[in-house]
Tab-separated table of C-alpha atoms in Angstrom:
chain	number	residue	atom	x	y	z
A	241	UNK	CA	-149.675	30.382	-26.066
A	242	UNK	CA	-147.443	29.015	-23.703
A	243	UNK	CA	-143.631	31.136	-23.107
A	244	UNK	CA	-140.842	28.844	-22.592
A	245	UNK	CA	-137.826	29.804	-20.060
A	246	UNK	CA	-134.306	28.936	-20.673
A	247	UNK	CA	-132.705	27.227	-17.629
A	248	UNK	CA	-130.169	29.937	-15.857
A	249	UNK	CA	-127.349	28.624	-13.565
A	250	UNK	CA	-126.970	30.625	-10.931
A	251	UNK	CA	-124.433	32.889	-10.662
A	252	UNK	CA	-122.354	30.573	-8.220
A	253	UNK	CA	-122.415	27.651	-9.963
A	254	UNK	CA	-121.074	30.090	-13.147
A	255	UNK	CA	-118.128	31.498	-11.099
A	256	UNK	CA	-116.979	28.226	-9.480
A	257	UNK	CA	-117.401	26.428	-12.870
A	258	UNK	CA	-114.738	29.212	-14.326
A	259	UNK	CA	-112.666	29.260	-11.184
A	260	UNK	CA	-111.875	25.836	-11.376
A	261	UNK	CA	-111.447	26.185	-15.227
A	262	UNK	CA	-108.692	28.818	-14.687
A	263	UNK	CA	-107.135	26.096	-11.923
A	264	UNK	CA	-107.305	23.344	-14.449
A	265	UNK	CA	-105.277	25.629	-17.020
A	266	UNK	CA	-102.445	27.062	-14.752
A	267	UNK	CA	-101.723	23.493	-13.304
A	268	UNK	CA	-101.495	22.197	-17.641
A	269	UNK	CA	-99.277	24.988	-17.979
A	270	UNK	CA	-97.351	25.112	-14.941
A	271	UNK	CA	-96.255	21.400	-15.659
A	272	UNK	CA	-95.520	22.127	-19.300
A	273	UNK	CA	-93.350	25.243	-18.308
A	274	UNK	CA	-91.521	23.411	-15.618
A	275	UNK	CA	-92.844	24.763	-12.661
A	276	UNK	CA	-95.018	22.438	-11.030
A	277	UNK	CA	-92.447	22.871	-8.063
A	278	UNK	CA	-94.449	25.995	-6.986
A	279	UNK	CA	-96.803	24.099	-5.811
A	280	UNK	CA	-94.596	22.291	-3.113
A	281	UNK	CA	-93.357	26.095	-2.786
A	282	UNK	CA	-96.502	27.704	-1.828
A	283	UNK	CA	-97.814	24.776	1.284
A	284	UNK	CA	-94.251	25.451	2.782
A	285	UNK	CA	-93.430	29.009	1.977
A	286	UNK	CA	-89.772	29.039	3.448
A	287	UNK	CA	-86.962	26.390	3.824
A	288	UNK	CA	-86.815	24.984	6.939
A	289	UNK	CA	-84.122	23.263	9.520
A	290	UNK	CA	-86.552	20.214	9.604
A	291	UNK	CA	-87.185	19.786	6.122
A	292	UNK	CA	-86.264	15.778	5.680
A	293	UNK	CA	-90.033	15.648	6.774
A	294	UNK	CA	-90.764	16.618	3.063
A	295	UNK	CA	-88.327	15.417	0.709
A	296	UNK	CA	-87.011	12.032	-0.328
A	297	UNK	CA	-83.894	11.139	1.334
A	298	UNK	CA	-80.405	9.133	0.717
A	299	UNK	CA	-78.661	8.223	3.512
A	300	UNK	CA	-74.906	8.620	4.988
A	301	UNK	CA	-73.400	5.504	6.355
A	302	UNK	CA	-71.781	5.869	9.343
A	303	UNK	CA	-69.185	3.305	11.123
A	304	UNK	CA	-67.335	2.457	14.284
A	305	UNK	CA	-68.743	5.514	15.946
A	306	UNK	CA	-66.731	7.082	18.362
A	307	UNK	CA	-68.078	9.816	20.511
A	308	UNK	CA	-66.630	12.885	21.015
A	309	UNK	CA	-64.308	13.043	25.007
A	310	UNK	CA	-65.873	15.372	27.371
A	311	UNK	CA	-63.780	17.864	29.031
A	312	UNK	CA	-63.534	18.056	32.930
A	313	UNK	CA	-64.760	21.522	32.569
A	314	UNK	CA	-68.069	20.582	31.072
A	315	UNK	CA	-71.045	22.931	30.958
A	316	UNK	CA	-69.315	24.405	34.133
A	317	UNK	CA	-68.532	27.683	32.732
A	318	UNK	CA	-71.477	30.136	32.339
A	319	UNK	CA	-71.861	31.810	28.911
A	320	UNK	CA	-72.101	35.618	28.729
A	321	UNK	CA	-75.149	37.179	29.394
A	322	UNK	CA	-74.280	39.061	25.485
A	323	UNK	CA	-73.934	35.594	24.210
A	324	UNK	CA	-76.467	33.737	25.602
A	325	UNK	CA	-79.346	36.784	25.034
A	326	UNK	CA	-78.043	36.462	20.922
A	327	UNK	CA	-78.706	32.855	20.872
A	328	UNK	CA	-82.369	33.116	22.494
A	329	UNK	CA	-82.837	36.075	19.734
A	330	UNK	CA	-81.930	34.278	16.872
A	331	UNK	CA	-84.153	30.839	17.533
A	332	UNK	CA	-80.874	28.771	18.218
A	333	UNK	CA	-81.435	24.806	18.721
A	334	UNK	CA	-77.730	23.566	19.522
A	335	UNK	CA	-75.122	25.516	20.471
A	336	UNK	CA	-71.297	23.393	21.214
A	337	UNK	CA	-68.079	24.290	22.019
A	338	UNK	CA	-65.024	21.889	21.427
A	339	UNK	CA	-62.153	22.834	23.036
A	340	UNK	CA	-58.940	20.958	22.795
A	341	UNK	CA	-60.555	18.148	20.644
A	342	UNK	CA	-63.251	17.853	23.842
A	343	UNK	CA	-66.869	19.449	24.679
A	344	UNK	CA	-66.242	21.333	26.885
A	345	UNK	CA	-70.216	23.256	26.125
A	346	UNK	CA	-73.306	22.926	24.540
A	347	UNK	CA	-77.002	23.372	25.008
A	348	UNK	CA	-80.170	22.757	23.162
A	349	UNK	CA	-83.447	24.465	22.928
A	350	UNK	CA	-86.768	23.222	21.440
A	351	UNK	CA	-86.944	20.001	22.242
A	352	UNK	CA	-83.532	19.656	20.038
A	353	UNK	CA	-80.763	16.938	21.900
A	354	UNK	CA	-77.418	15.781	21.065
A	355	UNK	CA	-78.109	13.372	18.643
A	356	UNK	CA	-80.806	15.788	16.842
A	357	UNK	CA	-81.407	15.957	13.224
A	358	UNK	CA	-80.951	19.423	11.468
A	359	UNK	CA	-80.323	20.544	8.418
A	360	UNK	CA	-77.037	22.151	7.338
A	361	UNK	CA	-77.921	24.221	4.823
A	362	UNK	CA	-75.187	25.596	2.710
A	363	UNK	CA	-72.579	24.146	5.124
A	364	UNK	CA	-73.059	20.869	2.995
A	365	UNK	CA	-71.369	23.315	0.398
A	366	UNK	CA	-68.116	22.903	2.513
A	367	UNK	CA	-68.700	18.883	2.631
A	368	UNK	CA	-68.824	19.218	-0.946
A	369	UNK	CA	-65.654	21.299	-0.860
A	370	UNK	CA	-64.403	18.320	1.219
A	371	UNK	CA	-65.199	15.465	-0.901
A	372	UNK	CA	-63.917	17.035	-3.811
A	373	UNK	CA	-60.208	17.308	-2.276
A	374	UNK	CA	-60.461	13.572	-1.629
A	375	UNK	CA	-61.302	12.694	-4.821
A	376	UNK	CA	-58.757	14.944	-6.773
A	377	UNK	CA	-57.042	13.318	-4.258
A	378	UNK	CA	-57.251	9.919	-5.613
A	379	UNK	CA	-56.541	10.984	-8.940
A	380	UNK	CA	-59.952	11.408	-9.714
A	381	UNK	CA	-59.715	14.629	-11.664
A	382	UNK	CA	-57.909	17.473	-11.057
A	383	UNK	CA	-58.820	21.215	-9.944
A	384	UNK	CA	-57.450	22.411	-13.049
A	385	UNK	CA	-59.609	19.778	-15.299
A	386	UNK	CA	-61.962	21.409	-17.975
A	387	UNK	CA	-65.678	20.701	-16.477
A	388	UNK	CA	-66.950	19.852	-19.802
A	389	UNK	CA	-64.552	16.660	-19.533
A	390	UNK	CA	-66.903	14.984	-17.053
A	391	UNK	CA	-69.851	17.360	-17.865
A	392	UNK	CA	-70.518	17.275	-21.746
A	393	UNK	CA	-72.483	20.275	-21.898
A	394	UNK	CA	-69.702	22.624	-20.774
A	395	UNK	CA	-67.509	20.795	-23.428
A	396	UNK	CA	-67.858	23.660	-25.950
A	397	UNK	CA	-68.019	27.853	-26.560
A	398	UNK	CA	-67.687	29.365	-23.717
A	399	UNK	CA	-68.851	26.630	-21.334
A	400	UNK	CA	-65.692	25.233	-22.269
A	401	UNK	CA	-63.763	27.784	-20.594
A	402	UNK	CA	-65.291	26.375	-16.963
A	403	UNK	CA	-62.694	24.620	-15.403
A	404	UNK	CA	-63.471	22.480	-11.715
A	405	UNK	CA	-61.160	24.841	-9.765
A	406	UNK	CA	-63.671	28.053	-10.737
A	407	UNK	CA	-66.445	26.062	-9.413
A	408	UNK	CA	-64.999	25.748	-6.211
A	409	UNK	CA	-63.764	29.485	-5.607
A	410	UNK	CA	-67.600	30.444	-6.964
A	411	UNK	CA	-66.387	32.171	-10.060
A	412	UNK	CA	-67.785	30.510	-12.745
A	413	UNK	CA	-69.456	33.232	-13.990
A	414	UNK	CA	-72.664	31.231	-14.621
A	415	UNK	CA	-76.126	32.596	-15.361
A	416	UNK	CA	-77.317	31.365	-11.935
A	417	UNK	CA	-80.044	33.159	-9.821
A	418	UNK	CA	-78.948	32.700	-6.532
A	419	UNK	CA	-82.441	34.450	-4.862
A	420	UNK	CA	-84.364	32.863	-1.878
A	421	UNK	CA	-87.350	35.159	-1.773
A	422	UNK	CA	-88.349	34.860	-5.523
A	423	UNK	CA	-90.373	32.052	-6.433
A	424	UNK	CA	-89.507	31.416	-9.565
A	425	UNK	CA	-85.961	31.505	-9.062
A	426	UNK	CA	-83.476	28.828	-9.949
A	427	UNK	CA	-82.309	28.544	-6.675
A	428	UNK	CA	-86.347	28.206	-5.503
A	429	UNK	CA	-86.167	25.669	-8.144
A	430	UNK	CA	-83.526	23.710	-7.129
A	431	UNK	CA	-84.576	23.434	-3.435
A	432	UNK	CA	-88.741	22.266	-4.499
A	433	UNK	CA	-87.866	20.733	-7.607
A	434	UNK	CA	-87.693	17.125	-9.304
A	435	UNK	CA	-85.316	17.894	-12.066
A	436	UNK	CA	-82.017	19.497	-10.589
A	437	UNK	CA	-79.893	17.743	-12.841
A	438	UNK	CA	-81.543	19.670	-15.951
A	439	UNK	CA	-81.339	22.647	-14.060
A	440	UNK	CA	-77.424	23.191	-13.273
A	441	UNK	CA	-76.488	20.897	-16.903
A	442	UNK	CA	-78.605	23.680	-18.890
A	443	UNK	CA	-76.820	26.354	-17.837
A	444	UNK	CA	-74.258	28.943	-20.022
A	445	UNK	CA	-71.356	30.969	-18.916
A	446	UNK	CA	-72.214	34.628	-19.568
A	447	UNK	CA	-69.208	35.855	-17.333
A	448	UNK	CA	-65.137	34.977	-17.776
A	449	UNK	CA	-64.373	32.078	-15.455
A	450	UNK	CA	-62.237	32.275	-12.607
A	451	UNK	CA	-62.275	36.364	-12.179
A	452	UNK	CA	-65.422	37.440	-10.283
A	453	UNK	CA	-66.739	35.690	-7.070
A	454	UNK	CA	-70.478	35.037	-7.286
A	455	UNK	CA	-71.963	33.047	-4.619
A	456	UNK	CA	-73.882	30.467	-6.529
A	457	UNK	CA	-75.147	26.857	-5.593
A	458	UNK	CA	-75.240	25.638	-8.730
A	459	UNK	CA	-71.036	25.468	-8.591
A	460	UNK	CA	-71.836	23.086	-5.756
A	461	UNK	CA	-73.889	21.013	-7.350
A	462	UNK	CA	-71.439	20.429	-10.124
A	463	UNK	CA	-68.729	19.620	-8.553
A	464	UNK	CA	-71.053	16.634	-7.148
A	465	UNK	CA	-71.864	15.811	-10.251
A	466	UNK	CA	-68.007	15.188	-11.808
A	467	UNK	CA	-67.395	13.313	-8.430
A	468	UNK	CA	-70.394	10.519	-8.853
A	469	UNK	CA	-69.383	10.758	-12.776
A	470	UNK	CA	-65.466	9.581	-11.922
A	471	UNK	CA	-66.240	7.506	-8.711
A	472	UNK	CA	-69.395	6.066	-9.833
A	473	UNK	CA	-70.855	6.451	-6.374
A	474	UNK	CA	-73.696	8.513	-5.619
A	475	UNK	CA	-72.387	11.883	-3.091
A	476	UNK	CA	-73.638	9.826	-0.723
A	477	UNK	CA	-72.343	6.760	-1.179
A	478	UNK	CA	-69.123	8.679	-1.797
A	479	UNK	CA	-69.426	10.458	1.406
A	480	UNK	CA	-70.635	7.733	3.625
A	481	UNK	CA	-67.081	5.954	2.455
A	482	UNK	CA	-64.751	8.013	2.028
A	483	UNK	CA	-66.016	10.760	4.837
A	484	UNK	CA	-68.590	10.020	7.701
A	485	UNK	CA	-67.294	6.648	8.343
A	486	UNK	CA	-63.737	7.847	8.381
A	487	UNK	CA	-64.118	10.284	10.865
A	488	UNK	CA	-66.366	8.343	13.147
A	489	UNK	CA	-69.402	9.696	13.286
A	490	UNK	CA	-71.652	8.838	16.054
A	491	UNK	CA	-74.668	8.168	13.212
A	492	UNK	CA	-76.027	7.845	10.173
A	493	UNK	CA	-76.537	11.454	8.152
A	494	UNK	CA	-79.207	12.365	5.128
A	495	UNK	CA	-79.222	14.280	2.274
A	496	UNK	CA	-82.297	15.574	0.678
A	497	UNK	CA	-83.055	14.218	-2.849
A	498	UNK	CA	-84.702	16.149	-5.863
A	499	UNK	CA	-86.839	13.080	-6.258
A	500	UNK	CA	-86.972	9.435	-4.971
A	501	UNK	CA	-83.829	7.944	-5.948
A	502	UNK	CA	-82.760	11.417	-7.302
A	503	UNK	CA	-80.178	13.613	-7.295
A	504	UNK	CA	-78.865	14.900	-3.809
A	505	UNK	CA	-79.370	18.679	-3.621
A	506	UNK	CA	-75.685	18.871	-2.305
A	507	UNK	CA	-75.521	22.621	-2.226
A	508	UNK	CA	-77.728	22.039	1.222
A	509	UNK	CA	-80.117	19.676	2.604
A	510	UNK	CA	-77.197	17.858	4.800
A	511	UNK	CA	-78.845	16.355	7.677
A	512	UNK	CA	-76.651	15.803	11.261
A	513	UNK	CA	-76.042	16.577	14.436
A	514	UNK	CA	-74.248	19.358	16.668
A	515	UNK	CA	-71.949	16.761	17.658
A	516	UNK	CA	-70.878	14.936	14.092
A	517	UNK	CA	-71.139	18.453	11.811
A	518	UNK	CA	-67.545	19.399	14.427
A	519	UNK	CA	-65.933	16.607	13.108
A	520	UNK	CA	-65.886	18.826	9.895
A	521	UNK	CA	-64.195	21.442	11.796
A	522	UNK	CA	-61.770	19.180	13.426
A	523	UNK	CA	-60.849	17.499	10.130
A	524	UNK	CA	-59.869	20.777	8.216
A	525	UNK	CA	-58.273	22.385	11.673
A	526	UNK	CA	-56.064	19.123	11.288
A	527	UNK	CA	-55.139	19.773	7.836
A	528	UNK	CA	-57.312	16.994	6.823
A	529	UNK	CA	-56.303	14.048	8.960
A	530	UNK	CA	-58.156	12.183	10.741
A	531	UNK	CA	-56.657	9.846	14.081
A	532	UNK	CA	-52.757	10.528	12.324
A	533	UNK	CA	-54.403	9.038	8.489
A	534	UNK	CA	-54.514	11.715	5.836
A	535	UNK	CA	-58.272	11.568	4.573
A	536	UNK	CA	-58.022	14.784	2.611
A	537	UNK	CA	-54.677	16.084	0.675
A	538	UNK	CA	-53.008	19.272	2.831
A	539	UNK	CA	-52.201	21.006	0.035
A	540	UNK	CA	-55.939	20.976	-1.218
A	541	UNK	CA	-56.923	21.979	2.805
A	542	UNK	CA	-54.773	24.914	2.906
A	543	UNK	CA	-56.117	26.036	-0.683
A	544	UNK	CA	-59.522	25.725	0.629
A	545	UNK	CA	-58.840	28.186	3.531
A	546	UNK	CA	-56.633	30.769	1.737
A	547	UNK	CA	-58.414	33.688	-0.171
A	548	UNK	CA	-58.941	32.126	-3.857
A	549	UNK	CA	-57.851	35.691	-5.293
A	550	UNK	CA	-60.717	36.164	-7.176
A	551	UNK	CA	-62.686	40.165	-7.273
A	552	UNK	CA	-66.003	40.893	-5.895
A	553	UNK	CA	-67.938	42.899	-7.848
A	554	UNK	CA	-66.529	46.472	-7.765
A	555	UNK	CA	-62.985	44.898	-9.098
A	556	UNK	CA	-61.818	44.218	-4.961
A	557	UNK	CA	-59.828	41.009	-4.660
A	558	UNK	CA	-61.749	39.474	-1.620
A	559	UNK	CA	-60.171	37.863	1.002
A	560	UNK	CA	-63.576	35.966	2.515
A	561	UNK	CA	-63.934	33.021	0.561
A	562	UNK	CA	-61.301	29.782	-0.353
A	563	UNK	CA	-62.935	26.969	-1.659
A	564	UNK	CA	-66.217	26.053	-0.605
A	565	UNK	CA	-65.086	27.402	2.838
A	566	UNK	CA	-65.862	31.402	4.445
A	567	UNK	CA	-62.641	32.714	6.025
A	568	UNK	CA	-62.139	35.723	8.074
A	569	UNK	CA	-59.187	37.349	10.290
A	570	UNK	CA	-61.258	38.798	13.432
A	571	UNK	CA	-58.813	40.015	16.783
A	572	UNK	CA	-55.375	38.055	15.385
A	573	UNK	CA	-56.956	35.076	14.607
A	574	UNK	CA	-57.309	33.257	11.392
A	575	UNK	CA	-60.949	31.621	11.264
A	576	UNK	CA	-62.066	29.075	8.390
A	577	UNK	CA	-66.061	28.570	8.796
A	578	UNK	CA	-68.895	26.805	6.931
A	579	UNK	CA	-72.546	28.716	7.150
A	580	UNK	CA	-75.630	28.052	6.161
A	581	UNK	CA	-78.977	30.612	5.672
A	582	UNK	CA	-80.571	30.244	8.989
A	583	UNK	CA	-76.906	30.899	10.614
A	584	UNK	CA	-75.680	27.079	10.551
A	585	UNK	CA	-72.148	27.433	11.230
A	586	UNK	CA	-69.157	24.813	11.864
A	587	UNK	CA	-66.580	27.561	13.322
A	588	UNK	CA	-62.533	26.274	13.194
A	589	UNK	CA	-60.189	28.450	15.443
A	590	UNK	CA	-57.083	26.659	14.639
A	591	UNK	CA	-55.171	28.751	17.010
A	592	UNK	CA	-57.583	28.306	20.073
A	593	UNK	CA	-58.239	24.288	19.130
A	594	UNK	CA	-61.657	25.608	19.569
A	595	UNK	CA	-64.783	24.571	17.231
A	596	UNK	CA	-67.930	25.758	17.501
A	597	UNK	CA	-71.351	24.605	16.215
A	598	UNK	CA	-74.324	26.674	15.652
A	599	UNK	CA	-77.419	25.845	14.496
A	600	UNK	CA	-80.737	27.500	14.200
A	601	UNK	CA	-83.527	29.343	12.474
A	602	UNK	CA	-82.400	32.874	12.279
A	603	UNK	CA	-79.068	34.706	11.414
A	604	UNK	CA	-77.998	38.639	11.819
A	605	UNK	CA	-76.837	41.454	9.373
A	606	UNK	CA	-74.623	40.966	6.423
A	607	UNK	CA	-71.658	43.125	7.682
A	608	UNK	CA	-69.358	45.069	4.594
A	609	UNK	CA	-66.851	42.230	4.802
A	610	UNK	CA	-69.465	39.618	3.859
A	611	UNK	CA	-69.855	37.796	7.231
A	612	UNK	CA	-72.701	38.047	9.622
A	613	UNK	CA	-73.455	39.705	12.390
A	614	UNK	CA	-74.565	36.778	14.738
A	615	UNK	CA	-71.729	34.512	13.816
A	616	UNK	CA	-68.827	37.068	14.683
A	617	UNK	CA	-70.830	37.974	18.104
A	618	UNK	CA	-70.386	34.189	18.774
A	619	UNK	CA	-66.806	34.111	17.730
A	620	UNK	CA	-66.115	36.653	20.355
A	621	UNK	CA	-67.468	35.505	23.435
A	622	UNK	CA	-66.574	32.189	22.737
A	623	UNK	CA	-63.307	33.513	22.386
A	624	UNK	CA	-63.589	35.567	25.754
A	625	UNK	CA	-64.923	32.430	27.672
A	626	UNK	CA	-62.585	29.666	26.474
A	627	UNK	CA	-59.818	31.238	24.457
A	628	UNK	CA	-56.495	31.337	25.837
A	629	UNK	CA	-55.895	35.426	25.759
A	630	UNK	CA	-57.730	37.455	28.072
């Protein structure tokens, strides 16, 4: 009598065929829970400054460009050997001084130049900051309009309590997770996602408005949101003409999209130049005019640089953070800054007429009084080199 054998797979064949089983099910449910983003997540692993390789773009008209003078003294003055060692360390690319509404230093590393792309990070938070002045400005809306006016799901409970000027001192006491390193994070989310609309619009106030400061980008991103709603531009559109081509920008800027002919993620992803991102500075050291034309209200620009009186978290009233803009009082001056993660800064020394630009791919220590490390080492011999007290 003849046995028969069943056919056996070998035991490679079995464990790819339930490998790729196991794939097929995570991908189904990462796209039904919303976090097919992950995957974009994992082949990059961190932000980076040249990121407008990988995301969809919208750009930022610029017009009648007008370069910035250069000073007599240019590049002639050595840096400190302190200063220029704490660039090197932290993987600067651009590095420029304007003094007296000139250059009068700068330097790039890494095959960066003057008219380099980079991104700004969370210094397009201060942009933001910016464009919303002009538009309450124009009677757009007011600081002290409800959010849920323009937004209508803040229009009731306690999202109805969210007014426009809470999202702009960063007490809105939403449930935001503002974490880089986790990845599934709403703040991971917004950066890798398609759907960043959904993801500020479905969020609740768990906290009483206007009382605690809480860094979060998701204020940001609303605040862009009731500008397109009342302008009916797109931020960048809105930007581009009311902005960038009003202060003369020497080209075009980008900001990254959630999707193709998304929503710009306008709590970063603002690509420039050394050279244009001072304009910023200049503007708000000029109390927001622009060659003698008032682009942004005074009134607004002075709120933005004063503390906004909200508490941190142990019940201190900070004195930090305005609107949109990082403020600190370091050897008698009075500093307004924006910053971004990797240390982007746009540094305004009203006092001094001196701006300075970093940007890079590393930053120092948080110190107590919620500045960094790097950026008030840069302050300082900046000030040393080209500030009027010795």
């Amino acid at each position: 009598m003849q046995k028969s054998f069943k056919n056996k797979s070998p035991f490679w064949i079995k464990f790819f065929w339930t490998l790729g089983l196991l794939l097929v099910c995570l991908i189904i449910a990462l796209w039904i829970t919303g976090y097919n983003y992950i995957y974009k997540t994992l082949i990059y692993t961190y932000p980076d400054i040249d990121d407008i390789n990988i995301f969809d773009t919208r750009i930022v008209n610029d017009s009648n460009p007008q370069p910035w003078p250069v000073s007599k003294m240019y590049n002639k003055v050595d840096l400190p050997v302190e200063l220029d060692t704490d660039l090197v360390k932290y993987e600067t690319v651009a590095f420029l001084v304007i003094k007296n509404d000139s250059i009068a230093f700068e330097r790039y590393w890494d095959r960066y130049l003057d008219n380099s792309f980079s991104n700004s990070f969370s210094m397009a938070k201060s942009i933001v900051g910016i464009l919303t002045g002009i538009a309450a400005g124009e009677g757009l809306f007011s600081p002290d309009d409800s959010v849920g006016k323009y937004i209508p799901e803040f229009s009731k409970g306690e999202n109805g309590k969210l007014k426009i000027r809470h999202l702009l001192s960063m007490s809105s006491g939403l449930n935001w997770d503002e974490s880089y390193s986790d990845l599934f994070s709403k703040t991971t989310k917004a950066y890798y996602g398609t759907a960043l609309k959904k993801l500020v619009t479905g969020l609740k106030v768990v906290e009483e408005p206007g009382k605690t400061f809480r860094y979060m980008s998701c204020n940001t991103v609303l605040l862009a949101l009731i500008i397109e709603k009342t302008s009916g531009f797109t931020i960048s559109d809105y930007a581009s003409q009311k902005l960038w081509k009003k202060i003369n920008a020497t080209q075009p800027a980008y900001w990254s999209l959630d999707h193709f002919d998304g929503l710009e993620k306008s709590y970063c992803c603002f690509y420039s130049s050394a050279r244009d991102f001072a304009r910023i500075g200049k503007l708000y050291m000029d109390s927001g005019r622009w060659n003698g034309k008032q682009l942004v209200p005074a009134d607004y620009v002075k709120q933005s640089v004063t503390p906004n009186g909200c508490m941190d978290e142990k019940g201190k009233t900070i004195d930090y953070y305005g609107y949109q803009w990082w403020l600190m009082q370091l050897e008698g001056h009075s500093i307004f800054y924006a910053r971004g993660i990797y240390g982007q800064y746009i540094i305004s020394i009203p006092d001094e007429r001196i701006i300075i630009v970093r940007l890079g791919k590393k930053r120092g220590e948080k110190t107590e009084g919620n500045h960094y490390t790097d950026m008030i080492a840069y302050t300082k011999e900046v000030l040393k080199t080209f500030g009027s007290r010795k």
